[in-house]
Coordinates of N, CA and C in Angstrom, one line a residue:
X1 N -2.6 9.8 -16.0 CA -3.3 8.5 -16.2 C -2.7 7.5 -15.2
X2 N -3.5 6.7 -14.6 CA -3.1 5.7 -13.6 C -3.0 4.3 -14.2
X3 N -2.1 3.6 -13.7 CA -2.0 2.2 -14.1 C -2.6 1.3 -13.0
X4 N -3.5 0.4 -13.4 CA -4.2 -0.5 -12.5 C -3.5 -1.8 -12.3
X5 N -3.3 -2.2 -11.1 CA -2.6 -3.5 -10.8 C -3.3 -4.2 -9.7
X6 N -3.6 -5.5 -10.0 CA -4.1 -6.4 -8.9 C -3.0 -6.8 -8.0
X7 N -3.2 -6.5 -6.7 CA -2.2 -6.8 -5.7 C -1.7 -8.3 -5.8
X8 N -2.6 -9.2 -6.1 CA -2.3 -10.6 -6.1 C -1.4 -11.0 -7.4
X9 N -1.3 -10.1 -8.3 CA -0.4 -10.2 -9.5 C 1.0 -9.8 -9.1
X10 N 1.1 -9.0 -8.0 CA 2.4 -8.4 -7.6 C 3.0 -9.4 -6.5
X11 N 2.2 -9.8 -5.6 CA 2.6 -10.7 -4.6 C 1.4 -11.6 -4.3
X12 N 1.6 -12.9 -4.3 CA 0.5 -13.9 -4.1 C -0.1 -13.9 -2.7
X13 N 0.7 -13.4 -1.7 CA 0.2 -13.4 -0.3 C 0.4 -12.0 0.3
X14 N -0.4 -11.7 1.3 CA -0.3 -10.4 2.0 C -0.2 -10.6 3.5
X15 N 0.7 -11.5 3.9 CA 0.7 -11.8 5.3 C 2.0 -11.6 6.0
X16 N 3.1 -11.7 5.3 CA 4.4 -11.6 5.9 C 5.2 -10.3 5.5
X17 N 6.3 -10.1 6.3 CA 7.2 -9.0 5.9 C 7.8 -9.2 4.5
X18 N 8.1 -10.4 4.2 CA 8.6 -10.7 2.9 C 7.7 -10.4 1.8
X19 N 6.4 -10.7 2.0 CA 5.3 -10.3 1.0 C 5.3 -8.8 0.9
X20 N 5.4 -8.1 2.0 CA 5.3 -6.7 2.0 C 6.5 -6.1 1.3
X21 N 7.7 -6.7 1.4 CA 8.9 -6.3 0.7 C 8.7 -6.3 -0.8
X22 N 8.0 -7.4 -1.3 CA 7.8 -7.5 -2.7 C 6.9 -6.3 -3.2
X23 N 5.9 -6.0 -2.4 CA 5.0 -4.8 -2.8 C 5.8 -3.5 -2.7
X24 N 6.6 -3.4 -1.7 CA 7.4 -2.1 -1.5 C 8.3 -2.0 -2.8
X25 N 9.0 -3.1 -3.2 CA 9.9 -3.0 -4.3 C 9.1 -2.6 -5.6
X26 N 7.9 -3.1 -5.7 CA 7.1 -2.8 -6.9 C 6.7 -1.3 -6.8
X27 N 6.2 -0.8 -5.6 CA 5.8 0.6 -5.5 C 7.0 1.5 -5.7
X28 N 8.1 1.2 -5.2 CA 9.3 2.0 -5.3 C 9.8 2.2 -6.8
X29 N 9.4 1.2 -7.6 CA 9.8 1.2 -9.0 C 8.6 1.8 -9.8
X30 N 7.4 1.8 -9.3 CA 6.3 2.2 -10.1 C 5.5 3.4 -9.7
X31 N 5.6 3.7 -8.4 CA 4.7 4.7 -7.8 C 5.4 6.0 -7.3
X32 N 6.7 6.1 -7.5 CA 7.4 7.3 -7.0 C 7.1 8.4 -8.0
X33 N 7.1 8.2 -9.3 CA 6.9 9.3 -10.3 C 5.7 9.1 -11.0
X34 N 4.9 8.0 -10.9 CA 3.7 7.7 -11.6 C 2.6 7.4 -10.7
X35 N 1.3 7.5 -11.2 CA 0.2 7.2 -10.4 C -0.1 5.7 -10.6
X36 N -0.4 5.0 -9.5 CA -0.7 3.6 -9.5 C -2.0 3.4 -8.7
X37 N -2.8 2.5 -9.3 CA -4.1 2.1 -8.6 C -3.9 0.6 -8.2
X38 N -3.9 0.3 -6.9 CA -3.8 -1.1 -6.5 C -5.2 -1.7 -6.3
X39 N -5.6 -2.7 -7.0 CA -6.9 -3.4 -6.7 C -6.6 -4.5 -5.7
X40 N -7.4 -4.5 -4.7 CA -7.3 -5.5 -3.6 C -8.6 -6.2 -3.6
X41 N -8.7 -7.5 -4.0 CA -9.9 -8.2 -3.9 C -10.5 -8.3 -2.5
X42 N -11.8 -8.5 -2.4 CA -12.4 -8.5 -1.1 C -12.1 -9.6 -0.2
X43 N -11.6 -10.7 -0.7 CA -11.3 -11.9 0.1 C -9.8 -11.9 0.6
X44 N -9.1 -10.8 0.3 CA -7.7 -10.7 0.8 C -7.6 -10.3 2.2
X45 N -6.8 -11.0 3.0 CA -6.5 -10.6 4.4 C -5.2 -10.0 4.4
X46 N -5.1 -8.8 5.0 CA -3.8 -8.0 5.0 C -3.3 -7.9 6.5
X47 N -2.1 -8.4 6.7 CA -1.5 -8.4 8.1 C -0.8 -7.1 8.3
X48 N -0.6 -6.7 9.6 CA 0.1 -5.5 9.9 C 1.6 -5.7 9.5
X49 N 2.1 -6.9 9.5 CA 3.5 -7.1 9.1 C 3.7 -6.7 7.6
X50 N 2.7 -7.2 6.8 CA 2.7 -6.8 5.4 C 2.6 -5.3 5.2
X51 N 1.7 -4.7 5.9 CA 1.6 -3.2 5.8 C 2.8 -2.5 6.2
X52 N 3.5 -2.9 7.3 CA 4.7 -2.3 7.8 C 5.8 -2.3 6.7
X53 N 5.9 -3.5 6.0 CA 7.0 -3.7 5.1 C 6.7 -3.1 3.7
X54 N 5.5 -2.7 3.5 CA 5.1 -2.2 2.1 C 4.7 -0.7 2.3
X55 N 3.5 -0.5 2.7 CA 2.9 0.9 2.8 C 3.7 1.7 3.8
X56 N 4.0 1.2 5.0 CA 4.7 1.9 6.0 C 6.1 2.3 5.5
X57 N 6.8 1.3 4.9 CA 8.1 1.6 4.4 C 8.1 2.6 3.3
X58 N 7.1 2.5 2.4 CA 7.0 3.5 1.3 C 6.9 4.9 1.9
X59 N 6.0 5.0 2.9 CA 5.8 6.3 3.5 C 7.0 6.8 4.2
X60 N 7.7 5.9 4.9 CA 9.0 6.3 5.5 C 10.0 6.8 4.5
X61 N 10.2 6.1 3.4 CA 11.2 6.4 2.4 C 10.8 7.5 1.5
X62 N 9.6 7.5 1.0 CA 9.2 8.5 0.0 C 8.3 9.6 0.4
X63 N 7.8 9.5 1.7 CA 6.9 10.5 2.2 C 5.4 10.3 2.1
X64 N 4.7 10.8 3.0 CA 3.2 10.7 3.0 C 2.6 11.4 1.8
X65 N 3.2 12.6 1.5 CA 2.7 13.3 0.3 C 2.8 12.5 -0.9
X66 N 3.9 11.9 -1.2 CA 4.1 11.0 -2.4 C 3.1 9.8 -2.4
X67 N 2.9 9.2 -1.2 CA 2.0 8.1 -1.1 C 0.6 8.6 -1.4
X68 N 0.1 9.7 -0.9 CA -1.2 10.1 -1.1 C -1.4 10.6 -2.6
X69 N -0.4 11.1 -3.1 CA -0.5 11.7 -4.5 C -0.4 10.6 -5.5
X70 N 0.4 9.5 -5.3 CA 0.6 8.6 -6.4 C 0.0 7.2 -6.2
X71 N -0.5 6.9 -5.0 CA -1.0 5.5 -4.8 C -2.5 5.6 -4.4
X72 N -3.3 5.0 -5.2 CA -4.8 4.9 -5.0 C -5.1 3.4 -4.8
X73 N -6.1 3.1 -4.0 CA -6.5 1.8 -3.6 C -7.9 1.5 -4.1
X74 N -8.2 0.4 -4.8 CA -9.5 0.0 -5.2 C -9.8 -1.2 -4.3
X75 N -10.8 -1.1 -3.4 CA -11.1 -2.3 -2.5 C -12.4 -2.1 -1.9
X76 N -12.8 -3.1 -1.1 CA -14.1 -3.0 -0.4 C -14.0 -2.1 0.8
X77 N -15.1 -1.8 1.5 CA -15.1 -0.9 2.6 C -14.3 -1.4 3.8
X78 N -14.3 -2.7 4.1 CA -13.5 -3.3 5.2 C -12.0 -3.1 5.0
X79 N -11.5 -3.4 3.8 CA -10.1 -3.2 3.5 C -9.8 -1.8 3.6
X80 N -10.6 -0.9 3.0 CA -10.4 0.5 3.0 C -10.2 1.0 4.4
X81 N -11.1 0.6 5.3 CA -11.1 1.1 6.7 C -9.8 0.6 7.4
X82 N -9.4 -0.6 7.1 CA -8.1 -1.1 7.7 C -6.9 -0.3 7.2
X83 N -6.9 0.0 5.9 CA -5.8 0.8 5.3 C -5.8 2.2 5.8
X84 N -7.0 2.8 5.9 CA -7.1 4.2 6.4 C -6.6 4.3 7.8
X85 N -7.1 3.3 8.6 CA -6.6 3.3 10.0 C -5.1 3.2 10.1
X86 N -4.5 2.3 9.3 CA -3.1 2.1 9.3 C -2.4 3.4 8.9
X87 N -2.8 4.0 7.8 CA -2.1 5.2 7.3 C -2.3 6.4 8.2
X88 N -3.5 6.5 8.8 CA -3.7 7.6 9.8 C -2.8 7.4 11.0
X89 N -2.7 6.2 11.5 CA -1.8 5.9 12.6 C -0.4 6.2 12.3
X90 N 0.0 5.7 11.1 CA 1.4 5.9 10.6 C 1.7 7.4 10.5
X91 N 0.8 8.2 10.0 CA 0.9 9.6 9.8 C 1.0 10.3 11.2
X92 N 0.3 9.9 12.1 CA 0.3 10.5 13.5 C 1.7 10.2 14.1
X93 N 2.2 9.0 13.9 CA 3.5 8.5 14.4 C 4.6 9.3 13.9
X94 N 4.5 9.7 12.6 CA 5.6 10.4 11.9 C 5.6 11.9 12.3
X95 N 4.5 12.5 12.4 CA 4.4 13.9 12.7 C 5.0 14.3 14.0

């Protein structure tokens, strides 16, 4: 069973490395051994700095397999495409 979390309840902004650190801390406490669904509202703008300090760091520390297995994203197509591009690029960089 997955737990659903609105990203804005975890961190009010998604623009800086510090904001990403907050999400990384949350994911490292919640998504290493459990399934988590992050809901990202359509009006949220996500910076590459935020992704580097949250998603990228999670993948670096816990692995791509753990990321894909335990973290799901609920969002609109634009955000999904941005995240997919980031994760695909990060995966190519790691391999």
